[in-house]
Tab-separated table of C-alpha atoms in Angstrom:
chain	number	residue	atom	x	y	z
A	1086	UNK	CA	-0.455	-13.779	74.830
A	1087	UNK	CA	0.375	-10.486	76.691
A	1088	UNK	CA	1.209	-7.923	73.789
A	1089	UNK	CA	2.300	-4.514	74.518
A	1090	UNK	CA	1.912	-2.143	70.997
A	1091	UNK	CA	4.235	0.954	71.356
A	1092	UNK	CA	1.213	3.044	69.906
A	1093	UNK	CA	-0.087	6.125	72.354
A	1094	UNK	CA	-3.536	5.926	71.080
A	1095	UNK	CA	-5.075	9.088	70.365
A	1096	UNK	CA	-9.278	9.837	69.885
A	1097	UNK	CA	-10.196	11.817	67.119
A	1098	UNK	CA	-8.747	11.874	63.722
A	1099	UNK	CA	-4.815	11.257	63.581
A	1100	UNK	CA	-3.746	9.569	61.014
A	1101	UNK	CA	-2.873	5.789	59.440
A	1102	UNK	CA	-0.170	4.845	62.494
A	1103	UNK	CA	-2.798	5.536	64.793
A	1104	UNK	CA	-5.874	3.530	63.133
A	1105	UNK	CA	-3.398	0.766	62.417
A	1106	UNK	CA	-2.457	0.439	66.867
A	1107	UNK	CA	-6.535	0.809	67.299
A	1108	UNK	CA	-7.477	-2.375	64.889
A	1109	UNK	CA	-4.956	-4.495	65.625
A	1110	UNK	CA	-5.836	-3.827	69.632
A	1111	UNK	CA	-9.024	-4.614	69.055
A	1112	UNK	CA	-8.653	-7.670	67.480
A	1113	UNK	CA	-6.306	-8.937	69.476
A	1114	UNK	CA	-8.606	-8.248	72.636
A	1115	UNK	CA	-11.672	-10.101	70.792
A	1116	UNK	CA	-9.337	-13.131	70.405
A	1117	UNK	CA	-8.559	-13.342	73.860
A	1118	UNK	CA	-4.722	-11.601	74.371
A	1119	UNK	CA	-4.016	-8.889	76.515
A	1120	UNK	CA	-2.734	-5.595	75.314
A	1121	UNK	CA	-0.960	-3.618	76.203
A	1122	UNK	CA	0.872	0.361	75.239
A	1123	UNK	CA	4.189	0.529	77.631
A	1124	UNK	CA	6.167	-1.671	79.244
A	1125	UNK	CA	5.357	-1.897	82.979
A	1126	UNK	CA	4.262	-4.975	83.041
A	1127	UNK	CA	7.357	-7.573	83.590
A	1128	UNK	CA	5.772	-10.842	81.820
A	1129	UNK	CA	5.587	-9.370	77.940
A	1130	UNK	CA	5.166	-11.862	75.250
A	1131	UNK	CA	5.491	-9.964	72.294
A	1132	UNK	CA	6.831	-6.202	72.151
A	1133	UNK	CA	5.660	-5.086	68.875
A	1134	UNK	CA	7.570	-1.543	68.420
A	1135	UNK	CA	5.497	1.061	66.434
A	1136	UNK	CA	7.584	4.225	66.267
A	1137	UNK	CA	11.262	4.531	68.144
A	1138	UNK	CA	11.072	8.379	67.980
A	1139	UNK	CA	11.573	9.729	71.283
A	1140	UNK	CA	9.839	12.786	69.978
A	1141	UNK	CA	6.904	11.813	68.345
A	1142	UNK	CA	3.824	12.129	69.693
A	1143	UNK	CA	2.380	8.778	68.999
A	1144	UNK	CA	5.270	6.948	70.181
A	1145	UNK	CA	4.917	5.630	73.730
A	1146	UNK	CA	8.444	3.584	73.959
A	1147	UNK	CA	11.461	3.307	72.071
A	1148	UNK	CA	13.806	1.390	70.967
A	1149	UNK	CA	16.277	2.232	73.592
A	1150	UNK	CA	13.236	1.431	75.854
A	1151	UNK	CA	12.877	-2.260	74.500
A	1152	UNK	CA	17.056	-3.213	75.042
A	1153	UNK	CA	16.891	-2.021	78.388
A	1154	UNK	CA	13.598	-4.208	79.113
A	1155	UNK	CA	14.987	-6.980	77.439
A	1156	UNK	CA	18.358	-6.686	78.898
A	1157	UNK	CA	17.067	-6.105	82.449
A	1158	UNK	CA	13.248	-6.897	83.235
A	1159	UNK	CA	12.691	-9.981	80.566
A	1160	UNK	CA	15.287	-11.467	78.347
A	1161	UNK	CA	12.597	-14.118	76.906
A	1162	UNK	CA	10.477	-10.958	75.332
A	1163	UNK	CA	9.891	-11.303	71.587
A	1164	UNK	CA	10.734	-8.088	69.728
A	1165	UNK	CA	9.146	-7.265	66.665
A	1166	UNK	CA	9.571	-4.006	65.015
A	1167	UNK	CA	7.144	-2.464	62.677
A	1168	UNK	CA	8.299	0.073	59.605
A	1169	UNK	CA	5.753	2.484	58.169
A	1170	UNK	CA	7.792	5.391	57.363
A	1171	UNK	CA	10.898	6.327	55.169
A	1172	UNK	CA	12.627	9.895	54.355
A	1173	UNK	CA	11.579	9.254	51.019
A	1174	UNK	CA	7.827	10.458	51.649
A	1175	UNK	CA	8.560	13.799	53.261
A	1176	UNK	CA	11.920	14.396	51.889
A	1177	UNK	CA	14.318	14.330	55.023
A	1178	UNK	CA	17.444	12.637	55.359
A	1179	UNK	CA	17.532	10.657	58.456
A	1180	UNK	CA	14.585	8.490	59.151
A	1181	UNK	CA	15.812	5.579	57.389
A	1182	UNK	CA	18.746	5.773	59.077
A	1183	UNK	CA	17.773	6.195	62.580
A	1184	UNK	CA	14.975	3.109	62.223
A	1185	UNK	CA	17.850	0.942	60.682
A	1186	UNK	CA	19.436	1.689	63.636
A	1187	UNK	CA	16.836	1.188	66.014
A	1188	UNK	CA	16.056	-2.224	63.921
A	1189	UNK	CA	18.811	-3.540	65.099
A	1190	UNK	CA	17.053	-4.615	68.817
A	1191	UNK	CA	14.094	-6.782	67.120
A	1192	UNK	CA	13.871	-10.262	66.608
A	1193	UNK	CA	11.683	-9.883	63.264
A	1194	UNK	CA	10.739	-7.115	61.212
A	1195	UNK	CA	7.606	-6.189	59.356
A	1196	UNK	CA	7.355	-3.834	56.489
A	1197	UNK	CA	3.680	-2.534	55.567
A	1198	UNK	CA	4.690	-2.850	51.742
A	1199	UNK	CA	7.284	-4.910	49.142
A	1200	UNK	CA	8.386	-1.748	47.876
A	1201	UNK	CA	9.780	-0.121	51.745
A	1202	UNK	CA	11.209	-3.961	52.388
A	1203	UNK	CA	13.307	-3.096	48.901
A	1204	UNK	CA	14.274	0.259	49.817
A	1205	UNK	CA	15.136	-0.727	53.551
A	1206	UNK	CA	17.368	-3.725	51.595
A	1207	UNK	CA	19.210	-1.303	49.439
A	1208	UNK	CA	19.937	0.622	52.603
A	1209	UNK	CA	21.470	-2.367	54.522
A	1210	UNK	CA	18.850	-2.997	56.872
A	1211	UNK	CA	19.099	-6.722	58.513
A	1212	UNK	CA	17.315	-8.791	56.408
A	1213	UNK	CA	16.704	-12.097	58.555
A	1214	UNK	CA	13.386	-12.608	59.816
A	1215	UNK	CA	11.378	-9.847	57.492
A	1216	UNK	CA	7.771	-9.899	56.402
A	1217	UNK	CA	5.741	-7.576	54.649
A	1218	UNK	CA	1.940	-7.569	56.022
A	1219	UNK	CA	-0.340	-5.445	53.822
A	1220	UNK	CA	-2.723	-2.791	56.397
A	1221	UNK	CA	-6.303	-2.731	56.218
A	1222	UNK	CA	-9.343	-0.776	57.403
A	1223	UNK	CA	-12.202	-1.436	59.682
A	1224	UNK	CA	-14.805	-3.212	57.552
A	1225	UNK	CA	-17.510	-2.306	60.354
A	1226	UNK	CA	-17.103	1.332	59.292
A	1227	UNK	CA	-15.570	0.989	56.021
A	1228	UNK	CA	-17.666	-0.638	53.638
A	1229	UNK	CA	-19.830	-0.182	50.732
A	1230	UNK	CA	-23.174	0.299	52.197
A	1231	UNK	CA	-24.783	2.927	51.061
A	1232	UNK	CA	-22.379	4.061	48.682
A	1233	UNK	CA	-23.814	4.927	45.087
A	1234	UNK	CA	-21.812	4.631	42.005
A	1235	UNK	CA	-21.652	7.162	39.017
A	1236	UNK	CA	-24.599	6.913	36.747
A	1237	UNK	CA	-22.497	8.721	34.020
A	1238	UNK	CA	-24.873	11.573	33.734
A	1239	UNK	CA	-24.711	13.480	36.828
A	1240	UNK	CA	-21.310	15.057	37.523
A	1241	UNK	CA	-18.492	12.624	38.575
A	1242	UNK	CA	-17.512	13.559	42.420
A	1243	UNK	CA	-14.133	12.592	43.299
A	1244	UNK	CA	-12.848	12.529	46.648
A	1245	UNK	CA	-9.422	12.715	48.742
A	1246	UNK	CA	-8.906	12.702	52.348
A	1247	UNK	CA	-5.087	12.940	54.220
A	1248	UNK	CA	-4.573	13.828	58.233
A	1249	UNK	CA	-1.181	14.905	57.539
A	1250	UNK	CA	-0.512	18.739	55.409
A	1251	UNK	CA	3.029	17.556	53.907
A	1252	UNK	CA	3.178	18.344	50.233
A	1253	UNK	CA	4.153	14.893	49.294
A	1254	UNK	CA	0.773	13.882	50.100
A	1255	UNK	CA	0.095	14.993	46.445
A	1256	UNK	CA	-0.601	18.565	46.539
A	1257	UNK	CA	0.525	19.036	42.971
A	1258	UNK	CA	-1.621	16.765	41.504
A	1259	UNK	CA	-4.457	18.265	43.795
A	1260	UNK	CA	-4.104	21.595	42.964
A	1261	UNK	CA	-4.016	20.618	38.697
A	1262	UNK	CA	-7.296	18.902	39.486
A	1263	UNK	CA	-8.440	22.322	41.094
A	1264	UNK	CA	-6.740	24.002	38.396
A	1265	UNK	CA	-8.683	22.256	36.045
A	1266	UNK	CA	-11.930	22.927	37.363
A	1267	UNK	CA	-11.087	26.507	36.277
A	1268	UNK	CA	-12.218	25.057	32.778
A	1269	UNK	CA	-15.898	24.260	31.919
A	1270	UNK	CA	-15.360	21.217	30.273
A	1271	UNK	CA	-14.255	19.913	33.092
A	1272	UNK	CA	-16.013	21.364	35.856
A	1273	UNK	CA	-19.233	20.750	33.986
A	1274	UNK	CA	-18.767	17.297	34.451
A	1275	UNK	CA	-17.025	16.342	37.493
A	1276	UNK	CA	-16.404	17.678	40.665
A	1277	UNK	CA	-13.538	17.149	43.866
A	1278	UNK	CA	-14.016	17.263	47.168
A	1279	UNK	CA	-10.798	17.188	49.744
A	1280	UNK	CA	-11.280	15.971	53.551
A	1281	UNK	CA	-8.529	17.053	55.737
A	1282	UNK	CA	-5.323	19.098	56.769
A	1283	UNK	CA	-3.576	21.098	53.960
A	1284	UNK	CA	-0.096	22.860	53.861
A	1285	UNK	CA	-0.018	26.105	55.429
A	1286	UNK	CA	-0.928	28.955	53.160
A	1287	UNK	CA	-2.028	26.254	50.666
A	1288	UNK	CA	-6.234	27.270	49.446
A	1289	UNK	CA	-8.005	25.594	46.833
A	1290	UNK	CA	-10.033	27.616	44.160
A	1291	UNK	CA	-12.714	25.107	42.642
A	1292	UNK	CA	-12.394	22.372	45.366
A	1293	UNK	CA	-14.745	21.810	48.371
A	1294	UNK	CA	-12.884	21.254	51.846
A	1295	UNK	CA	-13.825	19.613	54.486
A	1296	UNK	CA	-12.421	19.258	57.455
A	1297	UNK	CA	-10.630	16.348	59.122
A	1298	UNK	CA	-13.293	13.549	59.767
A	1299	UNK	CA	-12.795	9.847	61.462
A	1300	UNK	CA	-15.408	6.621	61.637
A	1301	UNK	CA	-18.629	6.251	60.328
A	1302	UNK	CA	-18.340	10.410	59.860
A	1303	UNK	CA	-15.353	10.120	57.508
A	1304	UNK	CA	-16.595	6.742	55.428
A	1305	UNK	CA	-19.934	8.568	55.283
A	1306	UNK	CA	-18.298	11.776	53.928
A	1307	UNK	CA	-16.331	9.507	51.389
A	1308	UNK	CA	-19.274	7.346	50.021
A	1309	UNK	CA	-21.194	10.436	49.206
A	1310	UNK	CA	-18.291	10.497	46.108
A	1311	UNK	CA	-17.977	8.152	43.483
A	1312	UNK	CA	-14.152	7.748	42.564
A	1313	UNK	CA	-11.179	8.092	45.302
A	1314	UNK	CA	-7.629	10.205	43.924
A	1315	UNK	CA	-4.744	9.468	45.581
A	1316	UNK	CA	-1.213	11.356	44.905
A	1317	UNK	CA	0.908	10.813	47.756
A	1318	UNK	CA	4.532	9.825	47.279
A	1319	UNK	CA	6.216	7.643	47.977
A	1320	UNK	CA	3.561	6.499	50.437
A	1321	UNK	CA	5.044	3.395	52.207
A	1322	UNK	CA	1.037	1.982	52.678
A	1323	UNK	CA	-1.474	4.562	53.504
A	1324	UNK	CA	-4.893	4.302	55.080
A	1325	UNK	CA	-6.610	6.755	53.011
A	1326	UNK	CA	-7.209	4.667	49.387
A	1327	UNK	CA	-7.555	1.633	51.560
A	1328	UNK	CA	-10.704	3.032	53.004
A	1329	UNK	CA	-11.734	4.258	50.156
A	1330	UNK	CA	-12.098	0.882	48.339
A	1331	UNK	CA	-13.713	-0.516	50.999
A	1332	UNK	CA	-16.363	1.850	50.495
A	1333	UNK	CA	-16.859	0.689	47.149
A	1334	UNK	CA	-14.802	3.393	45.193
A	1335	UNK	CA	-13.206	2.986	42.438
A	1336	UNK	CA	-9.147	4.180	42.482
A	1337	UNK	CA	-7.262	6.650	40.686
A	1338	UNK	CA	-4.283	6.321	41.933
A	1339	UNK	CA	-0.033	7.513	41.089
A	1340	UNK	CA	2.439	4.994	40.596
A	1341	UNK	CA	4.331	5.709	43.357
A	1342	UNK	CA	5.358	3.852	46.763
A	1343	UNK	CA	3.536	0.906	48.020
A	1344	UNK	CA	0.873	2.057	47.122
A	1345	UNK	CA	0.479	0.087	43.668
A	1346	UNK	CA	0.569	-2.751	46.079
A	1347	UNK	CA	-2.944	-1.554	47.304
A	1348	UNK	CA	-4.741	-0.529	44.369
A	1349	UNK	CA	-3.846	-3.112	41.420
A	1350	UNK	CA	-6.603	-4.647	40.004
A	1351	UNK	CA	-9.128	-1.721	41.241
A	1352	UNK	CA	-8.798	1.420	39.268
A	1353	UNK	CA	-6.013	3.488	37.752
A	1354	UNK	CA	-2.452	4.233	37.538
A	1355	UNK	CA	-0.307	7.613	36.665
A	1356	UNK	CA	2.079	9.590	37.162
A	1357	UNK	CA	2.867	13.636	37.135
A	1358	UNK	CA	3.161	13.523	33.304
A	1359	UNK	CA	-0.283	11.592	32.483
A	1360	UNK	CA	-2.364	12.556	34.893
A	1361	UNK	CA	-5.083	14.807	32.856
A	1362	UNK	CA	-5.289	11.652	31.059
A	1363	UNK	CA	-5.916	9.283	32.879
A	1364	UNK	CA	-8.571	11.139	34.219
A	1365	UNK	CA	-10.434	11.202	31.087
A	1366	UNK	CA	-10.076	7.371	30.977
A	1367	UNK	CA	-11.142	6.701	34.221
A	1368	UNK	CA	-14.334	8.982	33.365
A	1369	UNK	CA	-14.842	6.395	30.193
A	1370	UNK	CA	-13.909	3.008	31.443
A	1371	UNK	CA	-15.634	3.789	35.081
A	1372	UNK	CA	-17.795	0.597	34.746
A	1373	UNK	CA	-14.847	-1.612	34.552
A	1374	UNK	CA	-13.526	-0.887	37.817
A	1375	UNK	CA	-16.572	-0.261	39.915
A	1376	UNK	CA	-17.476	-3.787	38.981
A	1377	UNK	CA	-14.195	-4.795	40.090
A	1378	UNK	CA	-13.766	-2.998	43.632
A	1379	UNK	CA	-16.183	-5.193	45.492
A	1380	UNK	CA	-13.573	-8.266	45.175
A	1381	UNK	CA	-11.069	-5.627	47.073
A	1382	UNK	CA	-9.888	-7.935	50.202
A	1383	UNK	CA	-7.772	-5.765	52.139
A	1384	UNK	CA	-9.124	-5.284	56.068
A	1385	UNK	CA	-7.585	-4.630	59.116
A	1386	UNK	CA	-9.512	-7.961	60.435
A	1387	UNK	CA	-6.844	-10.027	57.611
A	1388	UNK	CA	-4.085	-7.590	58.599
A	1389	UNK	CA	-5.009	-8.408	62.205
A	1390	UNK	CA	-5.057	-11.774	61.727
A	1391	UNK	CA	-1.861	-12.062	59.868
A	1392	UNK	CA	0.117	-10.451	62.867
A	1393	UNK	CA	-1.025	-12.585	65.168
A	1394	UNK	CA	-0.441	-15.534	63.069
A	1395	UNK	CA	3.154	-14.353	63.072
A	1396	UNK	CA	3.203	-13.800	67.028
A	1397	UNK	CA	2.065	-17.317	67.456
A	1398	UNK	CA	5.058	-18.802	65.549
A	1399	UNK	CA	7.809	-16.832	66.704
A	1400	UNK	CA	6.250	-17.721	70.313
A	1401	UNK	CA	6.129	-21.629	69.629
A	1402	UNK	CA	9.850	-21.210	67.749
A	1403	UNK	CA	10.936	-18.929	71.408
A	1404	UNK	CA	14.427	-20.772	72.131
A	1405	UNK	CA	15.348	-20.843	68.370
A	1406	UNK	CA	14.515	-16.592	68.230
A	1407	UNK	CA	16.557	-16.273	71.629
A	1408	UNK	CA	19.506	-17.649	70.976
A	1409	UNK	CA	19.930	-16.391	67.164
A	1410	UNK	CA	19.658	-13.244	69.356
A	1411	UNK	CA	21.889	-13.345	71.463
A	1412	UNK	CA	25.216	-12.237	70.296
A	1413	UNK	CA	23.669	-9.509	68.477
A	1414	UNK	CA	21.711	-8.483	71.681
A	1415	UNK	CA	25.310	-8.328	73.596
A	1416	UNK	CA	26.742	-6.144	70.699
A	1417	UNK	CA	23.980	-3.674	70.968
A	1418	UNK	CA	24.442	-3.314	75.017
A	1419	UNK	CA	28.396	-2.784	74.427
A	1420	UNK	CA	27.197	-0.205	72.196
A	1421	UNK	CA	24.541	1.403	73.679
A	1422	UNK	CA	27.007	1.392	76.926
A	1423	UNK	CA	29.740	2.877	74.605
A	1424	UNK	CA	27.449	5.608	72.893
A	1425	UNK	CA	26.332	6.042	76.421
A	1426	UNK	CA	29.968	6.537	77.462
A	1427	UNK	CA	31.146	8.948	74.945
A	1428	UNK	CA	28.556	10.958	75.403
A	1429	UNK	CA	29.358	11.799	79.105
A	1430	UNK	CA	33.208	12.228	78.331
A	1431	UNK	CA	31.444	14.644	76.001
A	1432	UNK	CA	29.797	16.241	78.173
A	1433	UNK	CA	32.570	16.863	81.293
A	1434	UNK	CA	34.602	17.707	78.766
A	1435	UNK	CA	32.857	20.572	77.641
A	1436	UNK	CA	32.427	21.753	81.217
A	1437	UNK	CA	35.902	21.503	82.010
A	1438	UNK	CA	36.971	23.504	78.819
A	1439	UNK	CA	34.144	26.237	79.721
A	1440	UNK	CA	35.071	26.553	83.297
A	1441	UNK	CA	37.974	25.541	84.345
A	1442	UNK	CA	40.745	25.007	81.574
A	1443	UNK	CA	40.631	28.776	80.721
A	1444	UNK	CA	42.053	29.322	84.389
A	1445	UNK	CA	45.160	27.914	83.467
A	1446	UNK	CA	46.009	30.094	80.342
C-alpha cells in the first residue's frame, strides 16, 4: 500500500497527534507500505487525514486538499479521516463543527475513543463507516523496565506530564495537589512531580517541574515515580496516562472524556468533588492496582496494527467504497464550487462598493 498520513512530523517533544503520525509510520514502513506526508505522489492508496486545519502547525493537507486530489489527480483514493479533537477540551466553539464539515470528504471515519464517536453522533456527524481505534505508545520506550513500585514507606511520588499549557489539561486539580502539599500530613508522605508546559503566569509552590521531555528521556523521567495523575478534560484519548501505564504505573485518573476508556481496570477514578479522597485510597489500596497494570494492553504496535487491518479491507471492498461515494463526492464539489463562488461575488463586491459605487452618489 502507498499511504500518505496528513501529519507534518515534528522532532522533539510535541504532543499526542504527533507521536500518534510517528508510530503508525513506523509500523507501517516495517510491514512493507510506503508512507507518505502530502499528496504529490498521484498513485495514493489510502489518504488517512490527521488534522484539516489550514492553520495548524502539524497539519500538512487538508480537507479541501483531499476533494481536489480526489476529484482531479485520483478518484480511486481511499479517504479516511481521523478525529482526535473536540471544542469540548479547550472550551471553543467551532472545532466540532468545522471537522464535521471537513468529514464530509472521507470514505470512513475513526474516532480515538467511544465517548468522541457519541459526542460527534449527537452533533450529526455521518455515521456510516465509523470505528473507534484505541491509541497506544511505543512499547520499545514505554515499558516497565526499570520502574520501581511504592514500598509504602518511603514517600509516594506521583507524576504528570502534558505538552500542551491549556487549563483543561487539569490545572485545578494540579494546583489542589500542590495546594495540599502546603500541609504536612501530606507532604510528609507523598510527593508530585509535573513534566511539561504550564499556562502562562501559572507557578507551582510544593511541586517539582520539569521541563518538556520525549523518548527514553521522558519514560525515564516518569518511572522514577510510582503513581501517574491525570486531570485533563474532556480528553478525547491522550498519550500521557497511556505511557504512563506502560511504564508500570498505577492510574489516578478523573472521570472525564475518553479517557475512562484507557484507564479501567488499572487504578482510580474521580472527579473535582472527590478528589482529596481518592487520593487517600489510592495511597491504601496501591497494591491492588500495581498488581494489575502489567496486564495493561494498549500499544501503538495494536493501534498500528488495527489501522492497517482497516486499510486492507476498505482496499479489498474498493468498488463497493467508490461508488457509495459518489453522489456525496459530487455534492461536496457543487459545494465547494458554490462556497468558492460566493466568496468571489463577495469579494468584487466589496471592491466595487469601496471604489467605484461612491462615484455615482
Amino acid at each position: 500500500m502507498k499511504i500518505s498520513i496528513g501529519t507534518k512530523i515534528r522532532k522533539g517533544p510535541w504532543g499526542g497527534g504527533n507521536l500518534f503520525a510517528i508510530n503508525l509510520k513506523n509500523y507501517l514502513e516495517r510491514n512493507g507500505h510506503k508512507v507518505l506526508n502530502d499528496l504529490s505522489e498521484d498513485d495514493i492508496d489510502i489518504i488517512l487525514l490527521t488534522e484539516p486545519r489550514k492553520t495548524s502547525e502539524s497539519s500538512s493537507f487538508t480537507h479541501v486538499d483531499v476533494l481536489k486530489y480526489v476529484t482531479c489527480v485520483n478518484n480511486n483514493s481511499l479517504v479516511i479521516h481521523r478525529i482526535n479533537e473536540c471544542d469540548e477540551r479547550k472550551g471553543t466553539n467551532f472545532v466540532n463543527k468545522f471537522l464535521i464539515e471537513a468529514n464530509q470528504v472521507s470514505d470512513a471515519t475513526i474516532f480515538v475513543s467511544t465517548w468522541l464517536k457519541n459526542l460527534f453522533f449527537q452533533q450529526q456527524i455521518n455515521q456510516d463507516n465509523c470505528h473507534v481505534i484505541l491509541s497506544g505508545a511505543n512499547k520499545e520506550i514505554f515499558n516497565n523496565k526499570n520502574f520501581i513500585p511504592w514500598d509504602g514507606t518511603n514517600k509516594l511520588n506521583i507524576v504528570t506530564h502534558h505538552w500542551g499549557a491549556n487549563w483543561n489539561k487539569g490545572f485545578d486539580i494540579y494546583s489542589e495537589l500542590d495546594q495540599l502539599l502546603s500541609e504536612t500530613k501530606y507532604s510528609e508522605r507523598i510527593s508530585f512531580t509535573y513534566i511539561g508546559n504550564v499556562p502562562k503566569g501559572f507557578k507551582f509552590k510544593n511541586t517539582r517541574q520539569v521541563n518538556p521531555l520525549e523518548g527514553n528521556d521522558l519514560a525515564n523521567e516518569i518511572k522514577k515515580s510510582n503513581l501517574y495523575l491525570t486531570a485533563s478534560l474532556n480528553e478525547p484519548s491522550g498519550n500521557h496516562h497511556i505511557e504512563a501505564a506502560q511504564c508500570g504505573l498505577p492510574l489516578l485518573y478523573i472521570d472525564s472524556g475518553g479517557i475512562p476508556e484507557y484507564c479501567e481496570g488499572f487504578g482510580i477514578s474521580f472527579n473535582k468533588s472527590n478528589f482529596e479522597s481518592k487520593l487517600n485510597e489510592m495511597i491504601e489500596d496501591y497494591n491492588i492496582y500495581v498488581n494489575n497494570i502489567g496486564e495493561y494492553s494498549l500499544n501503538s504496535e495494536k493501534m498500528s496494527k488495527n489501522y492497517e487491518n482497516l486499510f486492507n479491507d476498505m482496499l479489498s471492498n474498493k468498488d463497493d467504497v467508490i461508488n457509495r461515494r459518489k453522489k456525496l463526492k459530487l455534492n461536496i464539489v457543487e459545494r465547494f464550487l458554490y462556497k468558492t463562488s460566493r466568496r468571489i461575488d463577495k469579494f468584487f463586491n466589496a471592491i466595487y462598493l469601496k471604489y467605484f459605487d461612491s462615484k455615482f452618489d
